[in-house]
Amino acid sequence: MLFRNRQFDDKPVALEILGLSVATTGDDSVPILNTIDVTIRQGETVCLVGESGSGKSVTSLAIMGLLPKGALEVTAGRIELDGQNLLDLDASQMRELRAQRISMIFQEPMTALNPVMKVGAQIEEVLDSHTKLPTREKKRRVIDIMEQVHLPDVERIYSSYPHQLSGGQRQRIMIAMALILEPKLLIADEPTTALDVTTQNQVLKLIAELQESHGTAVLFITHDMGVVAEIADTVYVMRNGDIVESAAVETLLRVPQKDYTRRLLEAVPSLAPRDARPESWADPVLSVDGLTKIYSTRGLFKKGRETRAAQEVKFRIKPGRTLGIVGESGSGKSTVARCVMRLIDPTEGRIKVGQTDIAMLGRSELQPHRKHIQIVFQDPFRSLNPRWTVGDSLIEGPLNFGQSRKNALDHARELMELVGLPADALGRYPHQFSGGQRQRIAIARAIAMRPDILVADEAVSALDVSVQAQVLKLLDELQEKLGIAILFITHDLRVAAQICDEVVVMQHGRIVEHDTAENVLSQPRHEYTRALIEAAPGRHWDFANFRELSLRPTETA
Amino acid sequence: LAQDAETITAVMHSGLRVLDPIITTAHITRNHGYMIYDVLIAVNENFEVQPQMADYEVSEDGLTYTFTLRDGLMFHDGEPVTAADAVASLKRWGERDSGGQLIFDVTESLEATDDKTITWSLSEPFAPLLDIVAKQSAVPPFIMPARVAETSADEAITDYTGSGPFTFVEEEFEPGVSVTYEKFADYVPREEPANWMAGGKVVNVDRVVWMTMPDAQTAINALVSGEIDYLEQTQIDLLPILEASPDVVVEVRDPLGYQTMGRMNFKHPPFDDEKIRQAALMAMGQESVLATLIGNPEYYSICGAIFGCGTPLASETGSETLKAGGDPEAARALLEEAGYDNTPVVLMQPTDVTTLTAQPVVAAQQLREAGFNVDMQAMDWQTLVTRRASQAAPADGGWNIFFTNWMVPEISSPLINPMVNGRGDDAWFGWPEDPELEALRDEFIAASDAEARAEVAERIQAHVIETVNYVPLGQYLTVQARRANIVDMIPSPVPVFWQIDKSE
Amino acid sequence: MLGYVIRRILAIIPVMVIVAIFVFLLLRLTPGDPAAIIAGDSATPAQLERIRESLGLAEPLHIQFVTWVGQLVQGNLGTSIISNQPVTRLIGQRIWPTLQIGTLTIILSVLIAVPLGVLAAWRHRTWVDYAVMTFSVLGFSIPVFVIGYLFIKFFAIDLRWLPVQGYTSPSESVQGFLSRAVLPCLTLATIYVALIARMTRASLLEVLGEDYVRTARAKGVKEHIVLFRHALRNAAVPILTIIGTGFALLISGVVVTESVFNIPGIGRLTVDAILARDYPVIQAMILLTSAIYVFVNLLIDLSYTLFDPRIRY
Amino acid sequence: MAAQPQPTSAMQVVLGAIQLPRNWRLGIGPILAAIVLAVIVLATVTAYLYVPHDPMSMNALERLKGPTETFWLGTDPYGRDLFSRVMVGGQVSLLIGIGAAIVSVFIGLMIGLVSGFFRLADAIIMRIMDALMAIPSILLAIALVALNGPSIWSVIFAITLPEIPRVVRLVRSVVLSAREEPYVEAAIALGSSMPKILWKHLMPNTLAPLIVQGTYICASAILTEAILSFLGAGVSTEIPTWGNIMAEGRLFFQIKPELIFWPGLMLSLCILSINLLGDTARDLLDPRLKKREA
Ligand SMILES: Nc1ncnc2c1ncn2[C@@H]1O[C@H](COP(=O)(O)OP(=O)(O)OP(=O)(O)O)[C@@H](O)[C@H]1O
Ligand SMILES: Nc1ncnc2c1ncn2[C@@H]1O[C@H](COP(=O)(O)OP(=O)(O)OP(=O)(O)O)[C@@H](O)[C@H]1O
Ligand SMILES: [Mg+2]
Ligand SMILES: [Mg+2]
């Protein structure tokens, strides 16, 4: 079964949003949502998708009555729960309703739980607020729901603080909290985005299971099409505060009606690796051998604690080729990147850039080698100095290597064109650009040094799929033109499949598999690689081509 | 706010910190001395010497003084006061007090002839001996037990066993904050009525607590609200507040009051030049200083006498310009004549003693008007007392002029007036080298009767003003305030707590 | 935890050593001569020199320092030059009023300031918020002694509700203590309340924007529980920190308040000692107040664990 | 929350990069504060142009007079014109406030940058700073003024010294956290030298908090000057300062409250305005608050 093709037309409507409009408060009011309609029936899972800033979260907050006071307000429309308009309720009636009839799970399990309260107490608080149960009964109910969300060692976790739990466990606590009073409607705003793929998979399964047993309607907000394919019954596509299109999931993915939807789907990278490029015979520009990094925190009186973040890492990259490093969070990918860049000192090993081993060079000896190897970071907001104009950022490196200001600026102008930005943007500040544009600037800055190697650490992870596709394309073009070798770090297998020639899979600081992208993705040999691939949501669907992913015989069992 | 009727709570002009009345000249410590110690002889309000612990006799040739202790004298530890104790006390005092030093310069022997008799033999007659031993300032010869008096005169005593009408309650002593005295039950007062420092010291209350309040405002408020009984000094400007309260009596305790004065440094230019000193004196006028310092003219008087108006030796010779408010024109002319080269005059101004902040400021203005280049340097009083001891050039941490105040009895004669001393480096700060003045002083000591002394004193006055040894800037009174139920307080320069009573 | 405490206590040592050297040098390089103060107005230079010698002030600096540190190590703070009393005795007499009034002030301030700050944050950008903020800025803007005078004038002189000045030990009469402590405490509290209320508001505002507060609201939890159970506890660490560093402000307030209300505490003792160049007392007092400051802040650091389970030492 | 586009219509405030939140409204308070402060500064700086009397000339016969035609606010205990003294007095008070703020911010910035950057120096510097911070600032100030004599400069020095460690801590913490920013790492990767990174990338981050801190130092310095005067360790009475006028006037609080009232009013208004502007600056410049509003 590819999709959950279920029928809900005969089920009663759980929640109906009619012509809802939201705008910012104040004189220069800006509309955020424009008369949107959404219908959710009992037991149904509705997915709300759309690019960042399209109004998904605002919709969910409007339903909960939790729009930030003094910033946003509902200007028109109705939100009907079982026929009752929630917008007519006062604050205390609304408070009554929350967790009893509608509840909500938020994106970030790290921050959504109160760090100074034990999680058991936090679940119990829901019962305190809405019921008058005796203490023992309360505890029993809490333990019960904790078991339902498959938490291990319930008694211990009951009296743990959030920071003592893993991300997945925390998200389970959130779900337990949301479901303990068996609400009609569960709203989940990107509940798995912060989790790694394997955990994400578990959480999605859990929500589906509980929905089944409690008959809850679910409004699921995500921008991940893979997740949509996995769990949705019906999909609503949002853009700039409008609902662009809505349909049953299969219909939408097969025959999207609107251009916007099509573009959105086309931008989703495919899990099928791109066609292999011809083998290169050049000497490698970067070769890493036996790289080991041990973080140790040692105090005068404390016992030293060691984290082996990278061990015996070994790879080489040739000019014009891209090597991907994939692996779940904490597997040591960034550590390798930072060692290679010599932003941190490796504990052991060799890092040869061209013919020179830079692994153990001191700060000043390192300086001349810096221009050969450059980096693009994940976060386009923070990787440019907000106080510098784009031009100043772009010429910083060249100036350090003795170029004249004028030459460097001329070159910077060319680079802006190369990355597809107007040359006159040099005088502007980073905040005057969008996320994707900023990442282009960061790339331009790296390229300005004419490096041999470009390290991209999660360079597209923070971007929207459509922007992500553009940036990936840009990197590809640059590589064509300049023959740069790229070390591409990502946790997203789809992205890796689209850009890499070779892939290295890391787990617990070690390389567990190293092969061509083709081989790694279609014939994973290591168990861990297989688990990673399997956990990728929507892995059977080729979104860009609106059809099943046909070719690979990778399905195991 | 019920108060124990047997306790008098008094706010004194400063906090008691030093407990040895011989080592320091601080008034608060002297006052403390009068509480817990007695003296052999003392003066009454007419500056007449009266017997106190002892009767005295002077031999015909003026070379032998015999003091006989009266009966019943007892130290606070229950031991009787003996002549040996008195001798030890006098000797220690003699090392510290400048008047005492003069006597000891001519002393043949001082010894206890028996338990009650002290015999003091001189090598030559010294007429003012009794006056000096009986004086109430700055350092009176308080009688302590011999074991205490044996402490070196440069070290503070640590045993506070006294001989006076009150005992010191050591456990309750908080330096700078409060000190408690209890009536000494075994003290035997004299028969005569109390008069100044002499007469019968009859104690009518059980306890006296002295406190300090750093804030004058607070002290006044506390008196008005009845939280304290007595305020030794009040700011004249604040009298209206006290006068408005029916429960408070405001009065002048001591009709002589204080003299305020300025002293120049004879060691460094420009004031090493007598002409320039004279110009400075001519620039200064008393009225502005006093009016600024005190305000209400009822409480100050213009007085050009270096020995203080109202004292037997008072003479105002030479002080005309001072009294007339200064003569900036003449001063300017004199200054020009002296060839003043605009050397800056370093004038030290204390910031933390209210009775001393105004004089320097006013004087600075007056000196400037006469053409002096004044460099007024503000500092706290403790810096000032340290710095005035420095003989260095003004530019290297020395000074040119500063101001201070004296109780009139402290300056009332050439023998005790600290400024009237021309012994150069051994003289008081400013260090005038003035043999003529020394000669005049010897003449004064030698003078046999009051008339002769007054005549010498007048010449000293003229000489001091002529050489501008120091500049008397006038006299002012201090005003005390008490709750109306505090009665029978003796008027005297030293606030004393015998005879005083607290009615219900 | 124990290891951390020991480490922190050991870390105090170099700090106190630096304070000690600093204070010692500062004082000895200060013009001012306690001998002149002891001797009074009419002493001669020769007499001064003799007194100076008997006080040990004529010795070379390093010898004086070594002597002093040697005594310190034995727990001997020395003897006041001026009053000849052991410094420990002076401190013993004077420290209680200051400690009692200081403690009372802190308790009073926290009781007033925290609810005010919470209120202001909760009613962010309403008149309540502006009123609280105006009050707390005002608290910083008026010199302490002026506030003290105003209180005296109003409560003690005009209304005659409370005594004007003074101090009564609570062991003597609790009522007497309270009636005399109220005004100084209130005076001191104005700055402290301002400081704490402002910090409470700021850190609460920050916390109120956190996801878990939104979660609590999404659970339908009542607003006061959201504010006090969820938000305030999370905002506690910066509030505690400001209480600790504000302690320095309290000390400076104490110096003034003790003068205005005539309280025989260590603030006045120190100022008097500085003005009188009573070296042993100044040294001991600055060391003591610094040690108290460091110690209070250590306690506050340790107390973080009570409020935030994530902090482990 | 995923990254959101930031407002592009932002106003450039400090160094062209600190943005006002989009829907920020200044409100009446800060504007009023700015006006009040501007008026006070202007009035005190130009005081000599318009005050009717020499603020230092005494006239003993006119002391402690109430307001009259010649003496608009009356006279002080030396018979000097209170109005002239209050207006001129602001000069020294403001000089002390601004002087202490600038000096402590500048020295603190230098030490803080070095300390945040050089591990070795850091250990030593921070111990010294801890020690300085532990000494109650008012006691240190009194002692320092006693040491140097109560000139304006020694008062500024005495107020400045205890403030330095606080500035150092602030700068250091900003440097330590900004060091971890990706753009700093990028600069390292681009081969920028450490001094350049320190000065061009890290130092600007400290400016916004320093401006805020500077306003508080300025306000508290003006207050501390008043307290020093009150305790008898202030500037000479000749030179009028608000603190000085109040300290002299405190004796006469009950019979002539104007002596405290007028300088106190000026001082409080001034500090109130500075504090309010500081608060506003903090709200405007605090990146965390900004993020939430955006
Ligand atoms: N408190 C607020 N004040 C003003 N505008 C806001 C506020 N919160 C959100 N917006 C605006 O509303 C729009 C929709 O935001 P929303 O958070 O719903 O986007 P989203 O679809 O959830 O995006 P993402 O995928 O990034 O979470 C955005 O343009 C955002 O800038
Ligand atoms: N500075 C550090 N000190 C101590 N441990 C560290 C440090 N930086 C990283 N680690 C640890 O090293 C391990 C590898 O971290 P790294 O950042 O390389 O992972 P990653 O694969 O990049 O993860 P992600 O996908 O979340 O970015 C993790 O366990 C991390 O906690
Ligand atoms: Mg969202
Ligand atoms: Mg990483």
Coordinates of N, CA, C and O in Angstrom, one line a residue, chain A residues 375-471:
Chain A
I375 N 34.7 27.2 3.2 CA 33.6 26.5 3.8 C 32.3 27.3 3.7 O 32.3 28.6 3.6
V376 N 31.2 26.6 3.5 CA 29.9 27.3 3.6 C 29.1 26.6 4.7 O 29.0 25.4 4.8
F377 N 28.6 27.4 5.6 CA 27.9 26.8 6.8 C 26.4 26.7 6.6 O 25.8 27.2 5.6
Q378 N 25.8 25.9 7.5 CA 24.4 25.6 7.5 C 23.5 26.9 7.5 O 22.6 27.0 6.7
D379 N 23.9 27.7 8.5 CA 22.9 28.8 8.8 C 23.2 30.1 8.0 O 24.1 30.8 8.4
P380 N 22.5 30.4 7.0 CA 22.8 31.6 6.2 C 22.6 32.9 7.0 O 23.2 33.9 6.6
F381 N 21.8 32.8 8.1 CA 21.6 34.0 8.9 C 22.8 34.4 9.7 O 23.1 35.5 9.9
R382 N 23.5 33.4 10.2 CA 24.6 33.7 11.1 C 26.0 33.6 10.5 O 26.9 33.9 11.1
S383 N 26.0 33.1 9.2 CA 27.4 33.0 8.7 C 27.9 34.2 8.0 O 29.0 34.3 7.5
L384 N 27.0 35.3 7.9 CA 27.5 36.5 7.4 C 27.4 37.5 8.5 O 26.4 37.6 9.3
N385 N 28.4 38.3 8.6 CA 28.4 39.4 9.7 C 27.3 40.4 9.4 O 27.4 41.1 8.4
P386 N 26.3 40.5 10.3 CA 25.2 41.3 10.0 C 25.6 42.8 9.9 O 24.8 43.6 9.4
R387 N 26.7 43.2 10.4 CA 27.1 44.6 10.4 C 27.9 45.0 9.2 O 28.3 46.1 9.0
W388 N 28.3 44.0 8.4 CA 29.1 44.3 7.2 C 28.2 44.3 5.9 O 27.3 43.4 5.8
T389 N 28.6 45.1 5.0 CA 27.9 45.0 3.7 C 28.3 43.8 3.0 O 29.4 43.2 3.3
V390 N 27.5 43.3 2.1 CA 27.8 42.1 1.4 C 29.2 42.3 0.7 O 30.0 41.4 0.7
G391 N 29.4 43.4 0.1 CA 30.7 43.7 -0.6 C 31.8 43.5 0.4 O 32.8 42.8 0.0
D392 N 31.8 44.1 1.6 CA 32.9 43.9 2.5 C 33.1 42.5 2.9 O 34.3 42.0 3.0
S393 N 32.0 41.7 3.0 CA 32.2 40.3 3.3 C 32.9 39.6 2.2 O 33.7 38.7 2.4
L394 N 32.5 39.9 1.0 CA 33.0 39.2 -0.2 C 34.5 39.5 -0.4 O 35.2 38.6 -0.8
I395 N 35.0 40.7 -0.1 CA 36.4 41.0 -0.3 C 37.3 40.7 0.8 O 38.5 40.9 0.8
E396 N 36.7 40.3 2.0 CA 37.5 40.1 3.2 C 38.7 39.2 2.9 O 39.8 39.5 3.2
G397 N 38.4 38.0 2.3 CA 39.4 37.0 2.0 C 40.5 37.5 1.0 O 41.6 37.6 1.4
P398 N 40.0 38.0 -0.1 CA 41.0 38.5 -1.1 C 41.9 39.6 -0.5 O 43.1 39.6 -0.8
L399 N 41.4 40.5 0.3 CA 42.2 41.5 0.9 C 43.3 40.9 1.8 O 44.4 41.3 1.8
N400 N 42.9 39.8 2.5 CA 43.8 39.2 3.4 C 45.0 38.6 2.6 O 46.1 38.4 3.1
F401 N 44.7 38.3 1.3 CA 45.8 37.7 0.5 C 46.3 38.7 -0.5 O 46.8 38.3 -1.6
G402 N 46.3 39.9 -0.1 CA 47.0 40.9 -0.8 C 46.4 41.5 -2.1 O 47.1 42.3 -2.8
Q403 N 45.2 41.2 -2.4 CA 44.6 41.9 -3.5 C 44.2 43.3 -3.2 O 44.0 43.7 -2.0
S404 N 44.2 44.1 -4.2 CA 43.9 45.5 -4.0 C 42.3 45.6 -3.8 O 41.6 44.7 -4.3
R405 N 41.9 46.6 -3.1 CA 40.5 46.7 -2.8 C 39.7 46.8 -4.1 O 38.6 46.2 -4.3
K406 N 40.2 47.5 -5.1 CA 39.5 47.8 -6.3 C 39.3 46.4 -7.1 O 38.3 46.1 -7.5
N407 N 40.4 45.7 -7.2 CA 40.4 44.4 -7.9 C 39.4 43.5 -7.3 O 38.6 42.9 -7.9
A408 N 39.5 43.5 -5.9 CA 38.7 42.6 -5.2 C 37.2 42.9 -5.4 O 36.4 42.0 -5.6
L409 N 36.9 44.2 -5.4 CA 35.5 44.6 -5.6 C 35.0 44.3 -7.0 O 33.9 43.8 -7.2
D410 N 35.9 44.5 -8.0 CA 35.5 44.1 -9.4 C 35.2 42.6 -9.5 O 34.2 42.2 -10.0
H411 N 36.1 41.9 -8.8 CA 35.9 40.4 -8.8 C 34.6 40.1 -8.1 O 33.8 39.2 -8.6
A412 N 34.3 40.8 -7.0 CA 33.1 40.5 -6.2 C 31.9 40.7 -7.1 O 30.9 40.0 -7.0
R413 N 31.9 41.8 -7.9 CA 30.8 42.1 -8.8 C 30.5 40.9 -9.8 O 29.4 40.5 -9.9
E414 N 31.6 40.4 -10.3 CA 31.5 39.3 -11.2 C 30.8 38.1 -10.5 O 30.0 37.4 -11.0
L415 N 31.3 37.9 -9.2 CA 30.9 36.7 -8.5 C 29.4 36.8 -8.2 O 28.6 35.9 -8.3
M416 N 28.9 38.1 -7.9 CA 27.5 38.2 -7.6 C 26.7 37.8 -8.8 O 25.6 37.1 -8.7
E417 N 27.2 38.1 -10.0 CA 26.5 37.7 -11.2 C 26.5 36.2 -11.3 O 25.5 35.5 -11.6
L418 N 27.7 35.6 -11.0 CA 27.9 34.2 -11.1 C 26.8 33.4 -10.2 O 26.3 32.4 -10.6
V419 N 26.6 34.0 -9.0 CA 25.6 33.3 -8.1 C 24.2 33.8 -8.3 O 23.3 33.5 -7.5
G420 N 24.0 34.6 -9.4 CA 22.7 35.0 -9.7 C 22.1 36.1 -8.9 O 20.9 36.2 -8.6
L421 N 22.9 37.0 -8.5 CA 22.4 38.2 -7.7 C 22.8 39.5 -8.5 O 23.9 39.5 -9.1
P422 N 22.0 40.5 -8.3 CA 22.4 41.8 -9.0 C 23.7 42.3 -8.4 O 23.9 42.3 -7.2
A423 N 24.6 42.8 -9.3 CA 25.9 43.3 -8.8 C 25.7 44.5 -7.9 O 26.6 44.7 -7.0
D424 N 24.7 45.3 -8.1 CA 24.5 46.5 -7.2 C 24.1 46.1 -5.8 O 24.0 47.0 -4.9
A425 N 23.9 44.8 -5.5 CA 23.6 44.4 -4.2 C 24.8 44.4 -3.2 O 24.6 44.2 -2.0
L426 N 25.9 44.7 -3.8 CA 27.1 44.7 -2.9 C 27.1 45.6 -1.7 O 27.6 45.4 -0.7
G427 N 26.3 46.7 -1.9 CA 26.3 47.7 -0.9 C 25.2 47.5 0.2 O 25.1 48.2 1.1
R428 N 24.5 46.4 0.0 CA 23.4 46.1 1.0 C 23.9 45.2 2.1 O 25.0 44.6 2.0
Y429 N 23.1 45.1 3.1 CA 23.4 44.3 4.3 C 22.7 43.0 4.2 O 21.7 42.8 3.6
P430 N 23.3 41.9 4.9 CA 22.7 40.6 4.8 C 21.2 40.5 5.1 O 20.5 39.8 4.4
H431 N 20.8 41.3 6.1 CA 19.3 41.2 6.4 C 18.4 41.6 5.3 O 17.2 41.4 5.4
Q432 N 19.0 42.3 4.3 CA 18.1 42.7 3.2 C 18.0 41.7 2.1 O 17.4 42.0 1.1
F433 N 18.5 40.5 2.4 CA 18.3 39.4 1.5 C 17.5 38.3 2.1 O 17.4 38.1 3.3
S434 N 17.0 37.4 1.2 CA 16.3 36.2 1.7 C 17.3 35.2 2.1 O 18.5 35.3 1.8
G435 N 16.8 34.1 2.7 CA 17.7 33.0 3.2 C 18.5 32.4 2.0 O 19.7 32.3 2.1
G436 N 17.8 32.2 0.9 CA 18.4 31.5 -0.2 C 19.5 32.5 -0.8 O 20.6 32.0 -1.1
Q437 N 19.1 33.7 -0.9 CA 20.1 34.7 -1.4 C 21.3 34.8 -0.5 O 22.5 34.9 -1.0
R438 N 21.1 34.8 0.8 CA 22.2 34.9 1.7 C 23.1 33.7 1.5 O 24.3 33.8 1.6
Q439 N 22.5 32.5 1.3 CA 23.4 31.3 1.2 C 24.2 31.5 -0.1 O 25.4 31.1 -0.2
R440 N 23.6 32.1 -1.1 CA 24.4 32.3 -2.4 C 25.6 33.3 -2.1 O 26.6 33.1 -2.6
I441 N 25.3 34.3 -1.3 CA 26.4 35.2 -0.9 C 27.5 34.5 -0.2 O 28.7 34.6 -0.5
A442 N 27.1 33.6 0.7 CA 28.1 32.8 1.5 C 28.9 32.0 0.5 O 30.1 31.9 0.7
I443 N 28.2 31.4 -0.5 CA 29.0 30.6 -1.4 C 29.9 31.5 -2.3 O 31.1 31.2 -2.5
A444 N 29.4 32.7 -2.7 CA 30.2 33.6 -3.5 C 31.4 34.0 -2.7 O 32.5 34.1 -3.2
R445 N 31.2 34.2 -1.3 CA 32.4 34.6 -0.5 C 33.5 33.5 -0.5 O 34.6 33.8 -0.6
A446 N 33.0 32.2 -0.5 CA 33.9 31.1 -0.5 C 34.6 31.0 -1.8 O 35.9 30.9 -1.9
I447 N 33.9 31.2 -2.9 CA 34.4 31.1 -4.2 C 35.4 32.2 -4.5 O 36.3 32.1 -5.3
A448 N 35.2 33.4 -3.9 CA 36.0 34.5 -4.2 C 37.5 34.2 -3.9 O 38.4 34.8 -4.5
M449 N 37.8 33.2 -3.1 CA 39.1 32.9 -2.8 C 39.7 31.9 -3.9 O 40.8 31.5 -3.8
R450 N 38.9 31.6 -4.8 CA 39.3 30.6 -5.9 C 39.9 29.3 -5.2 O 41.0 28.9 -5.5
P451 N 39.1 28.7 -4.3 CA 39.6 27.6 -3.6 C 39.7 26.3 -4.5 O 39.0 26.3 -5.5
D452 N 40.4 25.3 -4.0 CA 40.4 24.1 -4.7 C 39.3 23.2 -4.1 O 38.8 22.3 -4.8
I453 N 39.1 23.4 -2.9 CA 38.1 22.6 -2.2 C 37.1 23.4 -1.5 O 37.4 24.5 -0.9
L454 N 35.8 23.0 -1.6 CA 34.8 23.7 -0.9 C 34.1 22.7 0.1 O 33.7 21.7 -0.3
V455 N 34.1 23.1 1.4 CA 33.4 22.3 2.3 C 32.0 22.9 2.6 O 31.9 24.1 2.8
A456 N 31.0 22.1 2.4 CA 29.6 22.6 2.6 C 29.0 21.8 3.7 O 28.7 20.6 3.6
D457 N 28.9 22.4 4.9 CA 28.4 21.7 6.1 C 26.9 22.0 6.2 O 26.5 23.0 6.7
E458 N 26.1 21.0 5.8 CA 24.6 21.2 5.9 C 24.2 22.5 5.2 O 23.3 23.2 5.6
A459 N 24.9 22.8 4.1 CA 24.7 24.1 3.4 C 23.3 24.4 3.0 O 22.9 25.5 2.7
V460 N 22.5 23.3 2.8 CA 21.1 23.6 2.3 C 20.0 23.2 3.3 O 18.9 23.3 3.0
S461 N 20.4 22.7 4.4 CA 19.5 22.1 5.3 C 18.5 23.1 5.9 O 17.3 22.8 6.2
A462 N 18.9 24.3 6.0 CA 18.0 25.3 6.6 C 17.1 26.0 5.6 O 16.3 26.8 5.9
L463 N 17.2 25.5 4.3 CA 16.5 26.2 3.3 C 15.2 25.4 2.9 O 15.2 24.2 3.0
D464 N 14.3 26.1 2.4 CA 13.1 25.6 1.8 C 13.4 24.6 0.6 O 14.4 24.9 -0.1
V465 N 12.6 23.6 0.4 CA 12.9 22.7 -0.8 C 13.2 23.5 -2.1 O 14.1 23.1 -2.8
S466 N 12.3 24.5 -2.4 CA 12.5 25.1 -3.7 C 13.8 25.9 -3.7 O 14.6 25.8 -4.7
V467 N 14.1 26.6 -2.6 CA 15.4 27.3 -2.6 C 16.5 26.4 -2.6 O 17.6 26.6 -3.2
Q468 N 16.3 25.3 -1.8 CA 17.4 24.3 -1.7 C 17.7 23.8 -3.1 O 18.9 23.7 -3.4
A469 N 16.7 23.5 -3.9 CA 17.0 23.0 -5.3 C 17.8 24.0 -6.1 O 18.8 23.7 -6.8
Q470 N 17.5 25.3 -5.9 CA 18.3 26.3 -6.6 C 19.7 26.4 -6.2 O 20.6 26.4 -7.0
V471 N 19.9 26.3 -4.9 CA 21.3 26.3 -4.4 C 22.1 25.1 -4.8 O 23.3 25.2 -5.2

